[in-house]
XYZ file of C-alpha atoms in Angstrom:
458
model
C -33.522 51.207 -44.336
C -31.550 48.661 -42.652
C -32.977 47.983 -38.795
C -30.629 48.344 -35.934
C -31.226 46.131 -32.407
C -32.255 48.154 -29.642
C -30.269 47.411 -26.407
C -33.106 46.751 -23.991
C -32.842 47.534 -20.586
C -32.729 44.439 -18.138
C -35.927 44.271 -16.352
C -36.077 43.817 -12.576
C -38.169 40.825 -12.274
C -39.072 37.860 -14.924
C -41.950 35.511 -15.004
C -40.629 32.413 -16.235
C -41.988 28.794 -15.815
C -39.783 25.762 -16.685
C -43.158 23.710 -17.276
C -43.999 25.575 -20.219
C -40.811 25.550 -21.597
C -40.564 21.660 -21.594
C -42.203 20.103 -24.723
C -45.088 18.029 -24.079
C -43.600 15.240 -26.164
C -40.121 15.213 -24.571
C -39.103 11.783 -23.456
C -38.292 12.866 -19.843
C -41.549 14.460 -19.360
C -43.236 10.540 -20.416
C -40.367 8.976 -18.113
C -41.286 11.239 -15.276
C -44.617 9.596 -15.012
C -42.976 6.314 -13.896
C -40.175 7.552 -11.523
C -41.292 6.890 -7.778
C -38.616 8.071 -5.354
C -40.873 8.598 -2.310
C -39.234 5.759 -0.332
C -35.584 6.675 -1.217
C -35.224 9.089 1.859
C -36.658 6.431 4.334
C -34.488 3.533 2.906
C -31.348 5.686 3.295
C -31.883 7.271 6.474
C -30.119 4.593 8.556
C -26.984 5.347 6.457
C -26.786 9.127 7.181
C -25.488 10.675 10.573
C -27.888 12.511 12.837
C -25.385 15.480 12.946
C -23.471 17.642 10.586
C -24.361 19.718 7.704
C -27.120 18.561 5.413
C -25.959 16.222 2.422
C -26.980 16.499 -1.474
C -30.471 15.513 -1.950
C -30.210 11.909 -2.755
C -33.341 12.026 -4.865
C -31.828 14.893 -7.138
C -28.517 12.264 -7.398
C -30.797 9.639 -8.659
C -32.896 11.679 -10.888
C -29.609 12.768 -12.695
C -28.067 9.270 -12.967
C -31.545 8.292 -14.565
C -31.083 11.245 -17.017
C -27.398 10.283 -17.880
C -28.293 6.606 -18.669
C -31.703 7.244 -20.152
C -29.632 10.017 -22.463
C -26.476 7.899 -23.061
C -24.508 10.602 -21.084
C -21.532 8.446 -19.936
C -19.424 10.832 -18.018
C -20.546 12.396 -14.779
C -18.682 15.433 -15.224
C -20.682 16.185 -18.754
C -23.894 15.060 -16.874
C -23.350 17.934 -14.421
C -22.624 20.459 -17.078
C -25.804 19.251 -19.027
C -28.316 19.436 -16.053
C -26.903 22.813 -15.405
C -27.707 24.012 -19.036
C -30.881 22.197 -20.187
C -34.120 23.240 -19.203
C -35.581 19.810 -19.600
C -33.111 18.311 -17.069
C -33.481 20.894 -14.721
C -37.391 20.438 -14.877
C -36.955 16.545 -14.330
C -34.546 17.023 -11.569
C -36.711 19.713 -9.884
C -34.051 22.200 -9.592
C -35.782 25.549 -11.064
C -33.674 27.992 -12.723
C -31.447 29.025 -9.477
C -31.017 25.328 -8.167
C -27.192 24.393 -7.867
C -26.160 21.218 -9.536
C -24.135 19.019 -7.167
C -20.488 18.360 -8.219
C -19.370 15.063 -9.914
C -17.505 13.970 -7.270
C -20.512 13.645 -5.217
C -21.686 10.648 -7.087
C -18.381 8.781 -6.557
C -18.462 9.445 -2.507
C -22.110 8.313 -2.429
C -21.565 5.347 -4.794
C -18.597 3.708 -2.950
C -20.512 4.396 0.548
C -24.220 4.400 1.247
C -25.497 3.559 -2.404
C -24.048 0.285 -2.441
C -24.161 -0.449 1.439
C -28.087 0.147 1.148
C -28.270 -1.677 -2.273
C -30.142 1.464 -3.277
C -29.789 0.753 -7.045
C -30.959 -2.734 -6.817
C -34.352 -1.171 -5.008
C -34.884 1.488 -7.916
C -34.488 -1.338 -10.737
C -37.032 -3.427 -8.750
C -39.367 -0.148 -8.342
C -39.477 -0.063 -12.242
C -40.080 -3.765 -12.313
C -43.185 -3.405 -10.041
C -44.515 -0.356 -12.059
C -44.029 -2.205 -15.281
C -46.292 -5.104 -13.736
C -48.608 -2.756 -12.316
C -49.092 -1.170 -16.042
C -49.905 -4.731 -17.326
C -46.619 -5.171 -19.168
C -45.564 -8.377 -17.641
C -47.202 -11.566 -18.817
C -45.257 -13.774 -16.370
C -45.702 -16.998 -18.338
C -42.906 -16.882 -20.964
C -38.872 -15.560 -19.959
C -35.754 -15.276 -22.059
C -32.290 -15.159 -20.703
C -29.256 -14.280 -22.420
C -25.757 -12.490 -21.500
C -23.669 -9.891 -23.571
C -20.085 -8.920 -22.988
C -19.156 -5.448 -22.071
C -15.923 -4.104 -22.187
C -14.106 -3.409 -18.849
C -12.102 -0.212 -18.198
C -9.015 -1.987 -18.265
C -6.297 -1.346 -20.745
C -5.456 -4.945 -22.784
C -1.744 -3.708 -23.278
C -1.084 -3.632 -19.533
C -2.110 -7.025 -18.325
C 0.012 -9.637 -17.011
C -0.088 -13.550 -17.378
C -2.477 -14.833 -14.874
C -0.407 -17.459 -13.521
C 2.049 -14.695 -11.958
C -0.780 -13.292 -10.214
C -1.122 -9.402 -9.429
C 1.727 -6.694 -9.271
C 2.338 -5.228 -6.014
C 1.163 -1.598 -7.176
C -2.078 -2.969 -8.213
C -4.975 -0.718 -7.203
C -5.928 -1.557 -3.742
C -9.647 -1.036 -4.226
C -9.830 -3.285 -7.378
C -7.661 -6.025 -5.385
C -10.284 -6.013 -2.483
C -13.062 -6.637 -4.797
C -11.252 -9.085 -6.816
C -10.530 -11.100 -3.781
C -14.216 -10.739 -2.200
C -15.285 -12.644 -5.286
C -12.944 -15.546 -5.727
C -15.296 -17.646 -4.000
C -18.193 -16.483 -5.713
C -19.770 -18.768 -8.265
C -20.593 -16.114 -10.905
C -16.850 -14.773 -10.800
C -13.727 -16.349 -9.367
C -15.522 -19.741 -8.564
C -17.026 -20.288 -11.821
C -14.262 -22.222 -13.187
C -10.839 -23.544 -11.760
C -9.179 -22.418 -15.248
C -6.243 -19.782 -14.305
C -7.296 -16.763 -16.473
C -4.499 -16.210 -19.155
C -3.874 -12.383 -18.319
C -4.955 -10.352 -15.371
C -5.615 -6.394 -15.533
C -4.022 -4.806 -12.526
C -6.764 -1.856 -12.927
C -9.614 -4.328 -12.611
C -8.606 -7.999 -12.101
C -12.135 -9.318 -11.580
C -12.614 -8.921 -15.441
C -11.977 -11.631 -17.825
C -9.652 -11.733 -20.840
C -11.891 -12.929 -23.648
C -12.070 -13.179 -27.243
C -15.274 -14.600 -27.451
C -16.546 -12.358 -30.369
C -13.666 -13.716 -32.674
C -11.875 -10.324 -32.853
C -9.078 -9.185 -30.806
C -9.166 -10.166 -27.236
C -10.173 -7.874 -24.647
C -10.879 -7.395 -20.974
C -14.975 -7.667 -20.099
C -17.801 -8.383 -17.801
C -20.975 -10.208 -18.530
C -24.538 -8.335 -18.195
C -27.220 -11.072 -18.054
C -30.716 -10.154 -18.594
C -33.652 -12.146 -17.618
C -37.071 -10.326 -19.546
C -40.412 -11.210 -20.085
C -41.505 -12.314 -23.508
C -44.747 -10.347 -23.853
C -43.022 -6.678 -24.175
C -39.567 -7.532 -23.362
C -39.493 -5.851 -19.888
C -36.276 -6.586 -17.929
C -37.081 -8.791 -14.998
C -33.852 -9.030 -13.565
C -30.260 -8.282 -14.096
C -27.004 -9.745 -13.062
C -23.159 -9.089 -13.673
C -21.033 -12.022 -14.120
C -17.386 -12.915 -15.475
C -17.100 -13.356 -19.036
C -17.616 -17.342 -19.382
C -20.329 -19.585 -19.860
C -20.497 -21.214 -16.623
C -21.049 -18.121 -14.608
C -23.962 -17.047 -17.000
C -25.461 -20.026 -16.345
C -25.239 -19.483 -12.531
C -26.324 -16.015 -13.046
C -29.669 -17.235 -14.707
C -30.629 -19.410 -12.053
C -29.939 -16.566 -9.543
C -32.190 -14.136 -11.549
C -34.957 -16.714 -11.727
C -35.009 -17.473 -7.793
C -35.008 -13.732 -7.106
C -37.725 -12.853 -9.567
C -39.631 -15.541 -7.780
C -38.882 -14.693 -4.570
C -39.094 -10.749 -4.893
C -42.304 -10.706 -7.240
C -43.878 -14.131 -6.860
C -43.693 -14.419 -10.732
C -43.264 -18.220 -11.697
C -42.863 -18.503 -15.370
C -44.139 -21.486 -17.395
C -41.380 -21.597 -19.950
C -37.675 -20.175 -20.575
C -36.252 -19.525 -23.868
C -32.451 -19.496 -24.232
C -29.484 -20.642 -26.490
C -27.567 -23.897 -26.718
C -25.274 -22.380 -23.971
C -27.994 -22.734 -21.400
C -28.916 -26.289 -22.584
C -26.617 -28.341 -20.277
C -28.006 -31.574 -18.656
C -27.730 -29.978 -15.061
C -29.327 -26.661 -16.347
C -32.245 -28.591 -17.419
C -32.631 -30.825 -14.801
C -32.649 -27.728 -12.486
C -35.538 -26.009 -14.439
C -37.759 -28.988 -14.666
C -37.303 -30.787 -11.400
C -36.656 -27.912 -8.812
C -38.472 -25.207 -10.853
C -41.034 -26.662 -12.717
C -40.200 -24.513 -15.883
C -40.490 -26.003 -19.502
C -37.104 -25.506 -21.177
C -37.570 -23.991 -24.824
C -33.735 -24.330 -24.812
C -31.776 -26.401 -27.239
C -29.905 -29.390 -25.629
C -26.458 -29.233 -25.550
C -25.380 -32.740 -27.015
C -22.039 -33.803 -28.279
C -23.048 -37.460 -29.015
C -23.192 -37.124 -32.831
C -20.607 -38.465 -34.856
C -18.636 -37.501 -37.855
C -17.088 -40.833 -39.158
C -20.405 -42.466 -40.116
C -20.928 -44.830 -37.213
C -23.758 -45.275 -35.063
C -24.259 -42.350 -32.857
C -26.383 -42.589 -29.513
C -29.631 -41.562 -31.069
C -29.446 -44.762 -33.171
C -29.876 -46.874 -29.824
C -33.185 -47.144 -28.287
C -33.439 -46.951 -24.416
C -35.669 -49.333 -22.693
C -36.655 -47.598 -19.515
C -38.343 -50.757 -17.788
C -35.152 -52.814 -18.391
C -32.562 -49.998 -18.037
C -30.729 -50.813 -20.941
C -30.099 -49.782 -24.518
C -30.972 -51.915 -27.713
C -28.519 -51.473 -30.479
C -29.727 -51.531 -34.111
C -28.852 -55.224 -34.124
C -31.198 -55.812 -31.535
C -28.458 -56.420 -28.437
C -28.479 -54.889 -25.177
C -26.122 -52.824 -23.464
C -26.274 -52.441 -19.851
C -24.514 -50.614 -16.863
C -23.191 -53.983 -15.601
C -22.731 -57.236 -17.582
C -21.890 -59.341 -14.596
C -22.183 -59.188 -10.670
C -19.558 -57.760 -8.660
C -18.657 -58.714 -4.902
C -18.696 -55.502 -3.821
C -21.491 -53.439 -5.045
C -20.031 -50.442 -7.537
C -22.201 -47.327 -8.542
C -23.145 -46.970 -11.918
C -22.788 -43.015 -12.127
C -19.555 -41.891 -12.769
C -17.868 -38.549 -11.635
C -19.032 -36.782 -14.476
C -22.658 -37.372 -14.084
C -22.791 -39.980 -16.437
C -23.893 -43.807 -16.468
C -21.756 -46.039 -19.086
C -23.752 -48.681 -20.871
C -21.639 -51.343 -22.289
C -22.211 -54.270 -24.776
C -20.879 -57.770 -24.444
C -17.567 -58.386 -26.331
C -19.131 -61.704 -27.895
C -22.256 -59.847 -28.973
C -20.227 -57.231 -30.872
C -17.402 -59.714 -32.233
C -19.807 -61.702 -34.450
C -22.119 -58.588 -35.277
C -22.697 -57.793 -38.978
C -22.992 -54.309 -38.296
C -19.643 -54.218 -36.130
C -17.769 -51.846 -38.818
C -20.656 -49.246 -38.688
C -20.892 -49.526 -35.066
C -17.747 -50.007 -33.260
C -14.682 -50.692 -35.548
C -12.024 -49.745 -33.187
C -13.082 -51.118 -30.061
C -13.714 -54.921 -28.844
C -17.574 -53.610 -27.476
C -19.606 -50.476 -28.050
C -20.281 -48.097 -25.089
C -23.032 -45.653 -24.862
C -23.306 -42.900 -22.045
C -26.288 -41.659 -20.471
C -26.982 -38.707 -18.180
C -28.531 -38.983 -14.965
C -30.448 -35.774 -15.925
C -31.392 -37.572 -19.122
C -35.147 -37.436 -18.506
C -34.800 -33.467 -18.454
C -33.084 -33.584 -21.628
C -35.606 -35.963 -23.224
C -38.316 -33.588 -22.197
C -36.263 -30.584 -23.879
C -35.860 -32.549 -27.160
C -39.895 -33.352 -27.416
C -40.574 -29.724 -26.546
C -38.152 -28.530 -29.404
C -40.683 -30.454 -31.833
C -43.680 -28.173 -30.996
C -44.998 -24.990 -32.476
C -44.644 -23.316 -29.183
C -40.995 -23.858 -29.457
C -40.631 -22.150 -32.409
C -42.430 -19.028 -31.253
C -40.164 -19.144 -28.156
C -36.961 -19.063 -30.345
C -38.453 -16.126 -32.487
C -39.303 -14.248 -29.448
C -35.911 -14.829 -27.905
C -34.535 -12.202 -30.099
C -36.058 -9.519 -28.058
C -33.215 -10.106 -25.418
C -30.721 -9.616 -28.052
C -32.377 -6.568 -29.284
C -32.229 -5.037 -25.701
C -28.530 -5.612 -25.848
C -28.213 -3.530 -29.066
C -30.111 -0.659 -27.819
C -27.882 -0.687 -24.491
C -24.837 -0.522 -26.586
C -25.862 1.445 -29.368
C -28.508 4.083 -28.089
C -27.486 4.324 -24.292
C -24.044 3.882 -25.340
C -23.071 1.385 -22.647
C -20.373 -0.678 -25.010
C -17.809 0.193 -22.494
C -17.693 -0.015 -18.545
C -16.785 3.576 -17.001
C -16.505 1.809 -13.295
C -14.332 -0.854 -12.202
C -14.836 -3.922 -10.313
C -17.798 -6.201 -9.875
C -19.857 -3.569 -7.868
C -18.798 -1.005 -10.590
C -20.187 -3.298 -13.246
C -23.277 -4.209 -10.853
C -24.190 -0.357 -10.555
C -23.775 0.351 -14.055
C -25.847 -2.378 -15.243
C -28.590 -1.867 -12.800
C -29.014 1.700 -13.876
C -29.030 0.716 -17.463
C -31.628 -1.803 -17.026
C -33.504 0.571 -14.919
C -33.528 3.295 -17.894
C -34.480 0.687 -20.309
C -37.704 -0.154 -18.408
C -38.495 3.324 -18.089
C -37.782 4.286 -21.816
C -40.189 0.927 -22.546
C -42.805 2.386 -20.297
C -42.652 5.698 -21.801
C -42.966 4.250 -25.259
C -45.836 1.872 -24.573
C -48.151 3.625 -22.410
C -49.380 7.129 -24.002
C -49.248 10.492 -22.240
C -52.738 11.368 -20.840
C -54.445 13.761 -23.013
C -54.378 17.433 -21.285
C -57.793 19.060 -21.106
C -58.206 22.487 -22.475
C -58.983 25.241 -19.982
C -62.603 26.581 -19.895
């Protein structure tokens, strides 16, 4: 006989516990152990009025944002719907079954106001770093740095030539943020080159085709990580050019040293960070060993002698050519003293014409010039140190460990789905990058630190 469902009368009272319905192995349950928002209200108190109606609990909004970035929920509208329906999300937000979910517009109003004014998201991120350090996940000896391009929320079809500036009807908020960072070394002042195109919706974003495909507007997210467990120690937004990324690297190292008192012994990075100025800054100002390939264009393709074929004599401050002749910054004395360093930061060592004229190796050295010239950076000592480090086994290990930062970028784009920004302007990029790095550190702790075993009741 076929059974028939009996329509039961609704009970007047229910006994329901969210705690029992969230699985023990749910990721949010593991992440919740490391979320400490006890200081948020005190931090935000100066930014709230003493009068008026009570506002939405800032801790609730932060917990919802953590869910969004940990779970790859990019839309705040969808985030509100998911928190309303998902029991685990309600448990994490401490909402209960009957708690009201705030409207999506609440996030925008707080983001443009008190969250940015108080730098709350930076504080939230640094709290996760402190927790990682307390859990023993930060060694503090080796760091790695790199940058990755993230598409901006700007249509590549609507941009105009950079030389013409912005149209009169450009978005006012975007223009204000664009003007505010024109003198910032990580944005407008990173290079004097006028951008090829400007996006009216987000003029601070940079037109780039660095990936070799179709050009698009983008920002760079810069990560400074600890090499032990790939904990993100700092994150910084910048415009999508190499000079700005080097500036962001310096800022992150300084901030980590000032904020956490962590002074790494070595820094691993790619060749883009191997300029003479950057290497000198690491060696002489921060006492950090650069495990970085030296950016060097002195090699020649025509078969003639390169700079590496000339031996530098430190005591005599001269170069010795393969034929045994010396190249000096000055081959005669001048009435008025002249500086040896050019505006580009290089010293030019020149051979005497009579030495080169009768030299048997001239065709292999300087066939088209009357005398050979060799340039040397004023930071050549730091470059030589980096070259010496590149011959060690520790350097090989650092080059292998540096891939951890690239894996974080892959996780950021594929798992957390932050391959395109949703917010605009430098502040929007900063907010998204900080929240994403916070989510990655929380997920890292949840993965590496096991849940405590629950004792069965007697």
